[in-house]
XYZ file of N, CA and C in Angstrom:
774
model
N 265.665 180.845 165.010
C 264.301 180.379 164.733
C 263.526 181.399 163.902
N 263.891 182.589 164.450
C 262.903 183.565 163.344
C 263.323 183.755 162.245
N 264.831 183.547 161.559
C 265.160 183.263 159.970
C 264.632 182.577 159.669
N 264.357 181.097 160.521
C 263.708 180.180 159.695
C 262.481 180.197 159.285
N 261.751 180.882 159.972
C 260.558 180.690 159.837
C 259.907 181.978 158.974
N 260.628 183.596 158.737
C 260.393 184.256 157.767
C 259.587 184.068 156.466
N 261.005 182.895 155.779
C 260.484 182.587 154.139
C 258.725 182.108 154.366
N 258.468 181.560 155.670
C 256.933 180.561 155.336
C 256.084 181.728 155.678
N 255.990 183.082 156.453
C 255.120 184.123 156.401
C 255.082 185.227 155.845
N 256.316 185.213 154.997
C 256.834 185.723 153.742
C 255.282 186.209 152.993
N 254.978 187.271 152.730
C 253.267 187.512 151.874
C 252.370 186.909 152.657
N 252.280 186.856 154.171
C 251.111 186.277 154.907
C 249.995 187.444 154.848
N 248.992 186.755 155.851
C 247.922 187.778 156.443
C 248.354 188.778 157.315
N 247.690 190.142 157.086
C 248.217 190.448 157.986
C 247.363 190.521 159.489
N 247.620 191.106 160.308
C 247.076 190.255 161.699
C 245.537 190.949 161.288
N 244.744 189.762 161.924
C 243.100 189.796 161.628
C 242.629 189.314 160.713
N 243.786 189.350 159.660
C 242.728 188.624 158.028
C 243.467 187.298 158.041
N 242.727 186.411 156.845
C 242.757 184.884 156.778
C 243.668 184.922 155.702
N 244.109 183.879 155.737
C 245.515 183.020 154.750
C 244.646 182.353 153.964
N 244.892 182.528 152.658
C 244.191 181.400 151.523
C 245.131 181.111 150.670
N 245.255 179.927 149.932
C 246.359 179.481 149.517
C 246.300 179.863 148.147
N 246.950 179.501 147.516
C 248.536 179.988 147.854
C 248.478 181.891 148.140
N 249.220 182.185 148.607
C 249.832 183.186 149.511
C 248.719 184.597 149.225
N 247.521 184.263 149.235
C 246.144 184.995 149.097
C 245.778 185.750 150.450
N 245.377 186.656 150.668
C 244.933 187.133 152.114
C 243.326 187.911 151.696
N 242.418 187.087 152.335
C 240.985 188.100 152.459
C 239.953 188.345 153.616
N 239.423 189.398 153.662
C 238.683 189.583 154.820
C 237.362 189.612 154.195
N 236.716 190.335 155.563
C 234.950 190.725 154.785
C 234.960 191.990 154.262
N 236.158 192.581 154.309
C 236.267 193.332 153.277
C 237.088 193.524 151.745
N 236.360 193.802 150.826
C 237.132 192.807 149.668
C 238.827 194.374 149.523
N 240.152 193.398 149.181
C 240.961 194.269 148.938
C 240.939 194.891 148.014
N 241.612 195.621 147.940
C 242.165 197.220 147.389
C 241.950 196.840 145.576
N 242.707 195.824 144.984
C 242.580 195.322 143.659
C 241.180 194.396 143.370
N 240.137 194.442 144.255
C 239.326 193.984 144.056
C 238.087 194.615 144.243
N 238.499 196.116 144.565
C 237.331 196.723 144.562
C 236.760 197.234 143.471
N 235.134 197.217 143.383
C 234.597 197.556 142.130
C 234.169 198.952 142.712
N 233.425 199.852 141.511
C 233.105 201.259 141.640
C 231.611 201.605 141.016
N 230.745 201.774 141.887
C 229.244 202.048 140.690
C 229.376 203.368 140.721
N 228.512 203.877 140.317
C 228.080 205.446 140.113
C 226.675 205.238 141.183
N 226.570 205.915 141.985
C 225.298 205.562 143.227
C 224.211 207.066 142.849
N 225.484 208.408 142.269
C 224.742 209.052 142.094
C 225.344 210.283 140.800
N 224.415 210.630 139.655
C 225.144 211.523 138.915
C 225.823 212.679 139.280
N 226.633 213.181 138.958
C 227.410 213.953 138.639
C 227.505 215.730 138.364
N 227.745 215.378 136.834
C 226.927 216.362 135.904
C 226.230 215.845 135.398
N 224.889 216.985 135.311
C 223.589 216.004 134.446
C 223.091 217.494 133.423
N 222.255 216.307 132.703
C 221.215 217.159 131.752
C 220.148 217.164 131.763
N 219.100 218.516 131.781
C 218.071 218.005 132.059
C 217.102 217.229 131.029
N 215.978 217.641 130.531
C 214.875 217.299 129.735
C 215.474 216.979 128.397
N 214.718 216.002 127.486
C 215.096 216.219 126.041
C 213.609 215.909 125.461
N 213.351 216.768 124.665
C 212.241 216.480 124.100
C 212.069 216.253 122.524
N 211.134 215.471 122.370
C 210.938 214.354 120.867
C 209.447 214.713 120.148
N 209.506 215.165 119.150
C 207.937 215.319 118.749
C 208.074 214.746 116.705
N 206.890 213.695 117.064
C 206.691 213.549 115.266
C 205.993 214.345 114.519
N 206.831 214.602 113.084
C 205.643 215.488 112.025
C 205.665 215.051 111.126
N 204.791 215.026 110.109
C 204.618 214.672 108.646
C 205.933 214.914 107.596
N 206.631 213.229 108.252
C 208.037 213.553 106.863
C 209.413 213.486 107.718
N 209.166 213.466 109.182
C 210.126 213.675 110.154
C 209.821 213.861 111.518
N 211.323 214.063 112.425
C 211.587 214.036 113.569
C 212.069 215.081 113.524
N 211.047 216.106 114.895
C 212.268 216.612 115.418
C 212.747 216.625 117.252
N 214.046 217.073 117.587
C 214.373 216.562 118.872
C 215.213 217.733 119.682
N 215.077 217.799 120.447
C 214.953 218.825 121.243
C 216.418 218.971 122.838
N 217.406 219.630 123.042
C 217.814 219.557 124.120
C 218.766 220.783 124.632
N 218.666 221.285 126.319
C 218.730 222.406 126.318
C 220.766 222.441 126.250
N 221.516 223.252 126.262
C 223.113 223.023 126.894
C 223.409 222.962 127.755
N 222.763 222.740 128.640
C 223.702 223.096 130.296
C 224.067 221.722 131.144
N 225.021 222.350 131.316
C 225.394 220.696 132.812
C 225.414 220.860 133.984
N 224.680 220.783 134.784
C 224.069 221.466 136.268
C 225.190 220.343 136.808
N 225.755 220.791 137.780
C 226.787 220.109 139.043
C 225.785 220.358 140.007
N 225.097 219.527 140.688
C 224.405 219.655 141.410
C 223.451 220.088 140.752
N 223.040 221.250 141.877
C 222.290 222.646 141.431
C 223.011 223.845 141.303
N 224.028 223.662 140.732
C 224.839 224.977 140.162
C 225.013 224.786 138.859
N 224.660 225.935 137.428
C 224.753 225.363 136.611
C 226.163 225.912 135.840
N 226.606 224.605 136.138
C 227.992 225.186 136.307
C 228.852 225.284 134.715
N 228.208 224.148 133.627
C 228.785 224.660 132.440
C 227.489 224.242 131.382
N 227.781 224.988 130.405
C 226.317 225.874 129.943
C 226.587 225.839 128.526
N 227.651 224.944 128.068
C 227.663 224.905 126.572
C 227.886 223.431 126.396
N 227.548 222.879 126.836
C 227.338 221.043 126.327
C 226.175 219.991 125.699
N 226.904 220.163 124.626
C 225.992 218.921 123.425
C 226.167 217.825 123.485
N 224.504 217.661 124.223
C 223.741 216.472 124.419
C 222.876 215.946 122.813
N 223.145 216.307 122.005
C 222.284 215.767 120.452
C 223.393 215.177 119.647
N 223.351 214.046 119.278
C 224.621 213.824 118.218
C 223.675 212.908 117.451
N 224.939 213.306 116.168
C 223.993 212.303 114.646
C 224.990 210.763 115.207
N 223.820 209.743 114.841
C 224.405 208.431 114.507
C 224.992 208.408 112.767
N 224.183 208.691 112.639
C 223.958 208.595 110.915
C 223.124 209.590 110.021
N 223.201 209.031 108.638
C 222.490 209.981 107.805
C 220.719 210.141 108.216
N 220.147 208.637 108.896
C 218.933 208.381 109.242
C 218.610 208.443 110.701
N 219.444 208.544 111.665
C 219.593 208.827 113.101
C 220.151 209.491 114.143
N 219.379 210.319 114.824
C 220.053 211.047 116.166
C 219.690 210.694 117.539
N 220.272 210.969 118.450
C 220.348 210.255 119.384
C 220.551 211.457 120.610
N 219.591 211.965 121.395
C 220.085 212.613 122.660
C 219.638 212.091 123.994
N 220.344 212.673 124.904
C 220.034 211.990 126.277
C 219.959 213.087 127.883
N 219.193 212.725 128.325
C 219.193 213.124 129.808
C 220.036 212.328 131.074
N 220.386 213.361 131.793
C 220.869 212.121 133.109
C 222.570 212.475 133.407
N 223.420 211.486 133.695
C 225.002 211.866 133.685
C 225.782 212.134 132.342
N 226.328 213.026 132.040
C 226.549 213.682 131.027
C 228.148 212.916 130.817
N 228.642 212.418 131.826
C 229.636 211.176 131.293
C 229.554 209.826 131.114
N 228.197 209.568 131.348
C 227.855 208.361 130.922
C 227.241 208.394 129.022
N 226.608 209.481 129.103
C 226.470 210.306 127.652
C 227.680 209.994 126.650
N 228.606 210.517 127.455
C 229.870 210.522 126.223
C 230.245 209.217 125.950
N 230.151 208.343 127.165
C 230.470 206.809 127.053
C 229.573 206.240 126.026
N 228.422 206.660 125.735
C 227.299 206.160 125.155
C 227.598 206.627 123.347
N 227.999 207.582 123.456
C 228.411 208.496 122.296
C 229.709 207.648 121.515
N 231.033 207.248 122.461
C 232.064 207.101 122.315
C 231.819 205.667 121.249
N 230.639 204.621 122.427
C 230.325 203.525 121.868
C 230.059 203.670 120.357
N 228.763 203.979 120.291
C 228.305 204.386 118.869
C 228.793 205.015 117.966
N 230.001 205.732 118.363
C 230.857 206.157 117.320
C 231.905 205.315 116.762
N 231.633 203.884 117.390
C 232.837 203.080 117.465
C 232.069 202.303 116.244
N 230.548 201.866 116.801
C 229.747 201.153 115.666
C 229.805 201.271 114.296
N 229.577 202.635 114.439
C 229.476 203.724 113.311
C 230.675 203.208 112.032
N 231.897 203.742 113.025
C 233.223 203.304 112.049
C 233.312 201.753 111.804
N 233.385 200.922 112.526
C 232.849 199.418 112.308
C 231.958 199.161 111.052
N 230.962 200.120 110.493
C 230.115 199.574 109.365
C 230.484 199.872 108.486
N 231.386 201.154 108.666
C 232.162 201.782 107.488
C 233.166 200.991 106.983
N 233.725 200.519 107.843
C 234.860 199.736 107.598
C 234.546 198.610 106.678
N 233.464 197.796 107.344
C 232.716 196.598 106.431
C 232.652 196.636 105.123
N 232.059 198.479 104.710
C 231.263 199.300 103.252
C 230.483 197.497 102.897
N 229.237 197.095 102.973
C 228.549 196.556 102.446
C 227.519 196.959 102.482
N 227.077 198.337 102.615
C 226.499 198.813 102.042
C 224.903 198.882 103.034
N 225.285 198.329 104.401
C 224.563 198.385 105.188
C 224.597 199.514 106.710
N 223.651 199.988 107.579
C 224.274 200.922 108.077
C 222.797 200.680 109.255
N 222.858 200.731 110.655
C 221.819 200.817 111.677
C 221.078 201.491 111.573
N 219.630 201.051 111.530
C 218.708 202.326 111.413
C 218.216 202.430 112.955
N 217.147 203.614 112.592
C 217.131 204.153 113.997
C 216.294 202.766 114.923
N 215.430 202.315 113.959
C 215.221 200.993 115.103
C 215.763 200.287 115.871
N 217.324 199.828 114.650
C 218.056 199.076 115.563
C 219.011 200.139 116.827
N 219.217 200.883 116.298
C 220.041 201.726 117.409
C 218.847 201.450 119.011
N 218.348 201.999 118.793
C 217.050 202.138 119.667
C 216.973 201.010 120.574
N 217.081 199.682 119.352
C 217.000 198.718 120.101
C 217.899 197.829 120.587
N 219.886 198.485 120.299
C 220.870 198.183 121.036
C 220.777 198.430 122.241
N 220.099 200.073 122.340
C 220.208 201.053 123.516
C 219.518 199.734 124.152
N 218.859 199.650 124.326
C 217.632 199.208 125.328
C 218.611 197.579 126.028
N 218.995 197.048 124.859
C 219.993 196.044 125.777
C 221.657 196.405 126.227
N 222.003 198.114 126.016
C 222.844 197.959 126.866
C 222.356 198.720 127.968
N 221.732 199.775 128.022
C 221.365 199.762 129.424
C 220.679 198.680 130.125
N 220.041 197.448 129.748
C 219.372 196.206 130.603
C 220.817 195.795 131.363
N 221.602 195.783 130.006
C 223.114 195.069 130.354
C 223.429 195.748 131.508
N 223.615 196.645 131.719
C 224.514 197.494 132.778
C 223.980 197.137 133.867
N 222.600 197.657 133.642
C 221.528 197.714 135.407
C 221.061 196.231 135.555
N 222.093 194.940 135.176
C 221.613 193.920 135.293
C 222.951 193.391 136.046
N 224.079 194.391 136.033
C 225.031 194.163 136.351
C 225.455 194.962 137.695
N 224.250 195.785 138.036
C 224.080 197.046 139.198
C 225.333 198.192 139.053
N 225.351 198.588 137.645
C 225.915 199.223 137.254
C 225.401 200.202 136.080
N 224.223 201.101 136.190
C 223.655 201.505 135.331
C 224.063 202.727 134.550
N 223.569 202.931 133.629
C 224.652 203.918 132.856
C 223.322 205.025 133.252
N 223.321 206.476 133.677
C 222.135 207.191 134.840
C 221.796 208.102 133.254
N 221.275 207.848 132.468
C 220.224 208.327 130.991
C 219.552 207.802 130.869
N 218.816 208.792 130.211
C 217.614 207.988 129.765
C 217.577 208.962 127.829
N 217.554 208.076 127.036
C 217.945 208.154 125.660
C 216.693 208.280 124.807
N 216.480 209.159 123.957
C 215.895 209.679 122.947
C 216.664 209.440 122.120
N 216.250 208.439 121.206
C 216.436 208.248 119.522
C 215.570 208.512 118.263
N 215.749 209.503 117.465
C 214.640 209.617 116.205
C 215.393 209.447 115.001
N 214.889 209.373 114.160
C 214.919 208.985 112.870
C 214.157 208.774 111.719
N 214.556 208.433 110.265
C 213.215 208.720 109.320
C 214.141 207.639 108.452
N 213.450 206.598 107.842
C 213.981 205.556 107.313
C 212.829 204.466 106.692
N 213.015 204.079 105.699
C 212.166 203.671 104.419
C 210.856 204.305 104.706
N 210.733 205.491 104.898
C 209.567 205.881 104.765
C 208.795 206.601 105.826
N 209.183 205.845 106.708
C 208.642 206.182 108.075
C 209.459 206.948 109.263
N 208.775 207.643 109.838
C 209.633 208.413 111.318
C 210.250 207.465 112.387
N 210.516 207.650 113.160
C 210.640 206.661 113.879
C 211.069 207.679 115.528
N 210.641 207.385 116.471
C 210.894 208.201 117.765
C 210.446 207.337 118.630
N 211.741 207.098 119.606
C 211.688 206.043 120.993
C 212.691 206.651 122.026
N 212.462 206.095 123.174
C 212.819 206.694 124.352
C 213.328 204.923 125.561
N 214.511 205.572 125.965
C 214.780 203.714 126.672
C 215.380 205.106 128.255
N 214.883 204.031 129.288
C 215.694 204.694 130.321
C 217.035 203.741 130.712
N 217.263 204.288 132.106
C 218.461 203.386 132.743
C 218.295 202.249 132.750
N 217.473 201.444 133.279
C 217.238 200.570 133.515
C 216.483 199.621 132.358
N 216.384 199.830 131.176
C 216.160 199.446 129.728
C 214.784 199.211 129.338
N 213.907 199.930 130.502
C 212.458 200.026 129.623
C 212.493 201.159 128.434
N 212.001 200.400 127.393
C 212.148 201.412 126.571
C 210.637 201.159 125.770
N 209.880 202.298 124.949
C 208.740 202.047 124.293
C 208.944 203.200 122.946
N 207.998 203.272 122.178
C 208.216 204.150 120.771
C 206.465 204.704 120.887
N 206.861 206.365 120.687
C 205.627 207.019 120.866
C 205.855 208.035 119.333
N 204.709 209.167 119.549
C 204.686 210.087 118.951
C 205.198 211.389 119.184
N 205.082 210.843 120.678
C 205.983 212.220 121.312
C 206.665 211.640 122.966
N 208.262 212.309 122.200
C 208.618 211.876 124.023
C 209.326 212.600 124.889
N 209.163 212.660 126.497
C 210.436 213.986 127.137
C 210.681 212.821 127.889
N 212.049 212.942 128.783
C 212.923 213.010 129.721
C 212.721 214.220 130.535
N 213.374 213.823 131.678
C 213.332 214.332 133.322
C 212.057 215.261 133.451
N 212.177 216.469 133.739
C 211.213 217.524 134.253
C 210.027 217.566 132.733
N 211.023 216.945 131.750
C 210.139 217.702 130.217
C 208.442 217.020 130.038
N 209.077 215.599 130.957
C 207.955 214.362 131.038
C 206.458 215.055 132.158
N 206.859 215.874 132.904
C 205.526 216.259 133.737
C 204.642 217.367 132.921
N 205.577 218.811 132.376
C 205.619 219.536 131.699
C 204.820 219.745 130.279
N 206.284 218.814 129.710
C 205.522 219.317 128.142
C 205.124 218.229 127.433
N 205.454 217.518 127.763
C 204.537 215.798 127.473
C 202.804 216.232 127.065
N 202.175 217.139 127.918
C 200.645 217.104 127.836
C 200.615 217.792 126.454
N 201.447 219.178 126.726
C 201.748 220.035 125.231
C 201.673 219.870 123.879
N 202.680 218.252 124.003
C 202.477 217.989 122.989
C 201.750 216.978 122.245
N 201.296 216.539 123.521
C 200.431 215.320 123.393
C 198.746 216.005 122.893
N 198.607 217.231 123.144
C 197.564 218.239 122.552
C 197.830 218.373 121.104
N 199.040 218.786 120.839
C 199.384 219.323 119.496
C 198.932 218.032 118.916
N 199.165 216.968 118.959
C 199.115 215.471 118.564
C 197.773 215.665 118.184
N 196.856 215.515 119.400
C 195.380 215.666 119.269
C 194.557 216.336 118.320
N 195.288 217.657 118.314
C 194.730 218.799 117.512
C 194.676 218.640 115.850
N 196.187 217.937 115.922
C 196.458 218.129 114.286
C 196.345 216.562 113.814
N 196.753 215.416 114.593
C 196.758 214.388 113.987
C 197.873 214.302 113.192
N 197.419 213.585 112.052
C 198.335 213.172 110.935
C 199.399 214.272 109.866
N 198.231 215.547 110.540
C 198.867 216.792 109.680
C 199.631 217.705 110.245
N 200.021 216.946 111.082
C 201.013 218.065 112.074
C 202.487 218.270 110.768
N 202.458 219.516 110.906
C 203.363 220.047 110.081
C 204.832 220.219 110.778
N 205.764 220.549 109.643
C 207.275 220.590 110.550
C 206.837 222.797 111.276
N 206.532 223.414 110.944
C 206.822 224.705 111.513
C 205.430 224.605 112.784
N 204.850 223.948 112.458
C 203.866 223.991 113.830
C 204.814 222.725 114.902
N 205.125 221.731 114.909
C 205.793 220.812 115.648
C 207.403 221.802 116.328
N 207.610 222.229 115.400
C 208.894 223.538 115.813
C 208.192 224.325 116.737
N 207.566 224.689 116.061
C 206.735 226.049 117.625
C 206.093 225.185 118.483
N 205.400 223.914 118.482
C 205.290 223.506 120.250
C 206.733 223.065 121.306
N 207.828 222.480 120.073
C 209.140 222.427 120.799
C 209.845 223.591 121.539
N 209.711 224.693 120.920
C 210.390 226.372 121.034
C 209.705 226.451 122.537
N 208.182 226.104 122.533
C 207.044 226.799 123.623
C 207.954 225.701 124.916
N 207.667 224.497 124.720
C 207.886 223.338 125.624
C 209.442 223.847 126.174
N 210.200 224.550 125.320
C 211.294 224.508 126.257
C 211.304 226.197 127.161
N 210.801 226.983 126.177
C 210.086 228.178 127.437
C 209.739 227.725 128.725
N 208.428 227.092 128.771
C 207.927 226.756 129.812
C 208.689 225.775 130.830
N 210.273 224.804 130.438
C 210.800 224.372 130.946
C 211.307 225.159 131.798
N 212.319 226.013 130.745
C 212.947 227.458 131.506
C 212.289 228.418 132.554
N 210.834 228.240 132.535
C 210.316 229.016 133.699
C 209.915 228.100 134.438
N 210.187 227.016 134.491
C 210.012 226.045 135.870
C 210.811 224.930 136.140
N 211.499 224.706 135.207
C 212.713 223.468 135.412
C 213.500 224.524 136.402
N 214.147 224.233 137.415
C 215.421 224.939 137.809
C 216.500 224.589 137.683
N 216.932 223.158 136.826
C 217.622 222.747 135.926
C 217.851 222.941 134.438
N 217.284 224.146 134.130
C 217.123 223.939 132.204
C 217.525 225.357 132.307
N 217.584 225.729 131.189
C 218.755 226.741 130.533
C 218.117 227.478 129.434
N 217.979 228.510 129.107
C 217.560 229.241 127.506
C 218.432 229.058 126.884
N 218.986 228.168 126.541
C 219.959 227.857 125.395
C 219.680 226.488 124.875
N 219.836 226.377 123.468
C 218.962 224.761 123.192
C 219.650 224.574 121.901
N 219.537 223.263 121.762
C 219.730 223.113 120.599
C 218.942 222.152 119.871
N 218.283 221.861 118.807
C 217.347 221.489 118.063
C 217.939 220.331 116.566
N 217.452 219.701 116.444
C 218.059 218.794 115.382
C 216.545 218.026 114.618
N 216.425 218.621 113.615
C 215.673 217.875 112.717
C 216.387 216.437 111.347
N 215.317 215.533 111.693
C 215.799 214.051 110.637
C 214.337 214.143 109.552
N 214.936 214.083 108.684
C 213.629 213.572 107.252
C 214.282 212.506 106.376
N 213.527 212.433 105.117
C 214.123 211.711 104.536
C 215.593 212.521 103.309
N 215.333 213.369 103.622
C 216.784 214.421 103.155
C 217.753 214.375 103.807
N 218.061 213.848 105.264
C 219.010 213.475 106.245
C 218.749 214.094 107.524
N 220.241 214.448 107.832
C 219.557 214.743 109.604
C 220.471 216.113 109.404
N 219.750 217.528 110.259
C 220.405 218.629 110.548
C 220.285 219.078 112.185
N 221.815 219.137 112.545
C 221.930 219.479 113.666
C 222.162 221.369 113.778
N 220.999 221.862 114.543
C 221.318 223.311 114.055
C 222.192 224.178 115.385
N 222.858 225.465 115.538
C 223.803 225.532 116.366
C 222.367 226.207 117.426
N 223.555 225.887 118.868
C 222.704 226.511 119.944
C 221.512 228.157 119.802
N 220.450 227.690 120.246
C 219.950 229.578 120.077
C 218.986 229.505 121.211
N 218.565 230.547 121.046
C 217.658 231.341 122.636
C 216.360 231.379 122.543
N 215.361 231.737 123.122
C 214.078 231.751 122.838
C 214.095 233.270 123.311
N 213.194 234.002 123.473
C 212.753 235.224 124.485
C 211.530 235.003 125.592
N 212.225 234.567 126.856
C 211.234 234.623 127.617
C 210.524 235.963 128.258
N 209.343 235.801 128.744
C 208.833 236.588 128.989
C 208.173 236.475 130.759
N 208.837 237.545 131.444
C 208.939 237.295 132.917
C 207.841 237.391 133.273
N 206.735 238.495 132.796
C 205.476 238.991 133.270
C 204.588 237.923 133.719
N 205.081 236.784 133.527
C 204.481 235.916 133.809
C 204.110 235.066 135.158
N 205.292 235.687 135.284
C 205.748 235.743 137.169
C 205.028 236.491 138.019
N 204.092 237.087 137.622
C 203.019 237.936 138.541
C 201.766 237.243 138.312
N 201.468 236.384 137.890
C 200.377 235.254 137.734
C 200.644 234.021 138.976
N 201.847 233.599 139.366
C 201.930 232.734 140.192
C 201.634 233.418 141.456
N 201.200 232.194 142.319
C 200.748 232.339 143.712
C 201.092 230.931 144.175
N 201.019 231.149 145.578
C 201.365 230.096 146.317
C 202.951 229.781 147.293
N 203.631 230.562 146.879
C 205.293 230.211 146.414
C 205.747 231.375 147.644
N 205.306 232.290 147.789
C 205.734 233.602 148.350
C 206.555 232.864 150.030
């Protein structure tokens, strides 16, 4: 009797779970080939990136480091990449969702080349892919954990926008990510004030230089190491990592903390 009856439980349930036909087995817990995977929490991350407009251009701002946790555990990673001759693109948040983001757009990139008709994404549209693939993702409860700074300079005009995880995205004059947004947001939102329309590229450079000082003495995520990328209508220059000189004395002004 038990030969015979083998072949028919042959790939059954096993004891506790249900038989579904044909030779299917599921519980309330979904199996092994059916499990999906989110990201619940980053990884390695990056902190701040900061965005400021000047007369003729963009420039954009981000420090190297990839904090594991709160250990900063590797300290030479570029978060700024060119799209194009008219667009760059950096980001805050999981630094492998970054590369995924990178990998994409580098895929675009070669895709238009390939076409050569003579057409190529400007920073608007990039800006405004971003914004529907992160909707895409976090619509799928699967969010890609950045939040993206795009600038650019194209028929004429600058162009600087900011999309998070979850695909709100808006276009300012000046923009930060993570800690940069409490920080240096006011900074430069002064410089804005001050100069208006005439904000120059070496004054917009020195509130970026200052904004990431002051990160470095209070982010406990950010790094004296940065790297900087200016777009005009001459193209886009990504310049190599460099340092600022902070100045500690400054540390005898705080109170409260002891």
């Amino acid at each position: 009797m038990a030969d015979l009856m083998q072949p028919f439980w042959q790939g059954g349930p096993s004891p506790g779970l249900f038989y579904e036909y044909p030779g299917k087995w599921s519980s309330d817990v979904a199996s092994p080939s059916d499990a999906r995977n989110r990201t619940s929490q980053p990884t390695v991350t990056g902190t701040s990136v900061l965005g400021l407009k000047f007369t003729g251009g963009v420039i954009i701002a981000a420090d190297t480091l990839g904090s594991y946790g709160s250990m900063a555990r590797f300290r030479n990673v570029s978060r700024v990449m060119k799209v194009n001759d008219s667009t760059i693109l950096s980001a805050a948040g999981d630094y492998a969702d970054f590369q995924f983001i990178k990998a994409e757009i580098e895929q675009m990139v070669i895709d238009e080349e390939v076409l050569n008709d003579g057409f190529f994404m400007s920073p608007g549209a990039v800006h405004s892919w971003m914004t529907r693939m992160l909707y895409h993702r976090r619509s799928k409860f699967d969010p890609l954990w950045n939040s993206v700074t795009v600038a650019g300079f194209y028929n004429g005009e600058s162009f600087l926008g900011s999309v998070d995880k979850i695909g709100i995205a808006f276009k300012s004059a000046s923009v930060a990510s993570g800690f940069g947004a409490y920080l240096a947001q006011p900074l430069m939102r002064k410089a804005i004030e001050d100069n208006g329309d005439n904000l120059s590229y070496e004054k917009a450079r020195h509130v970026i230089e200052e904004c990431l000082k002051v990160l470095y003495y209070r982010d406990a995520r950010s790094y004296n190491r940065y790297e900087i990328a200016v777009v005009t209508k001459d193209g886009v220059k990504i310049e190599k990592p460099s340092s600022s000189k902070p100045d500690w004395n400054v540390a005898n002004v705080v109170r409260g903390f002891e």
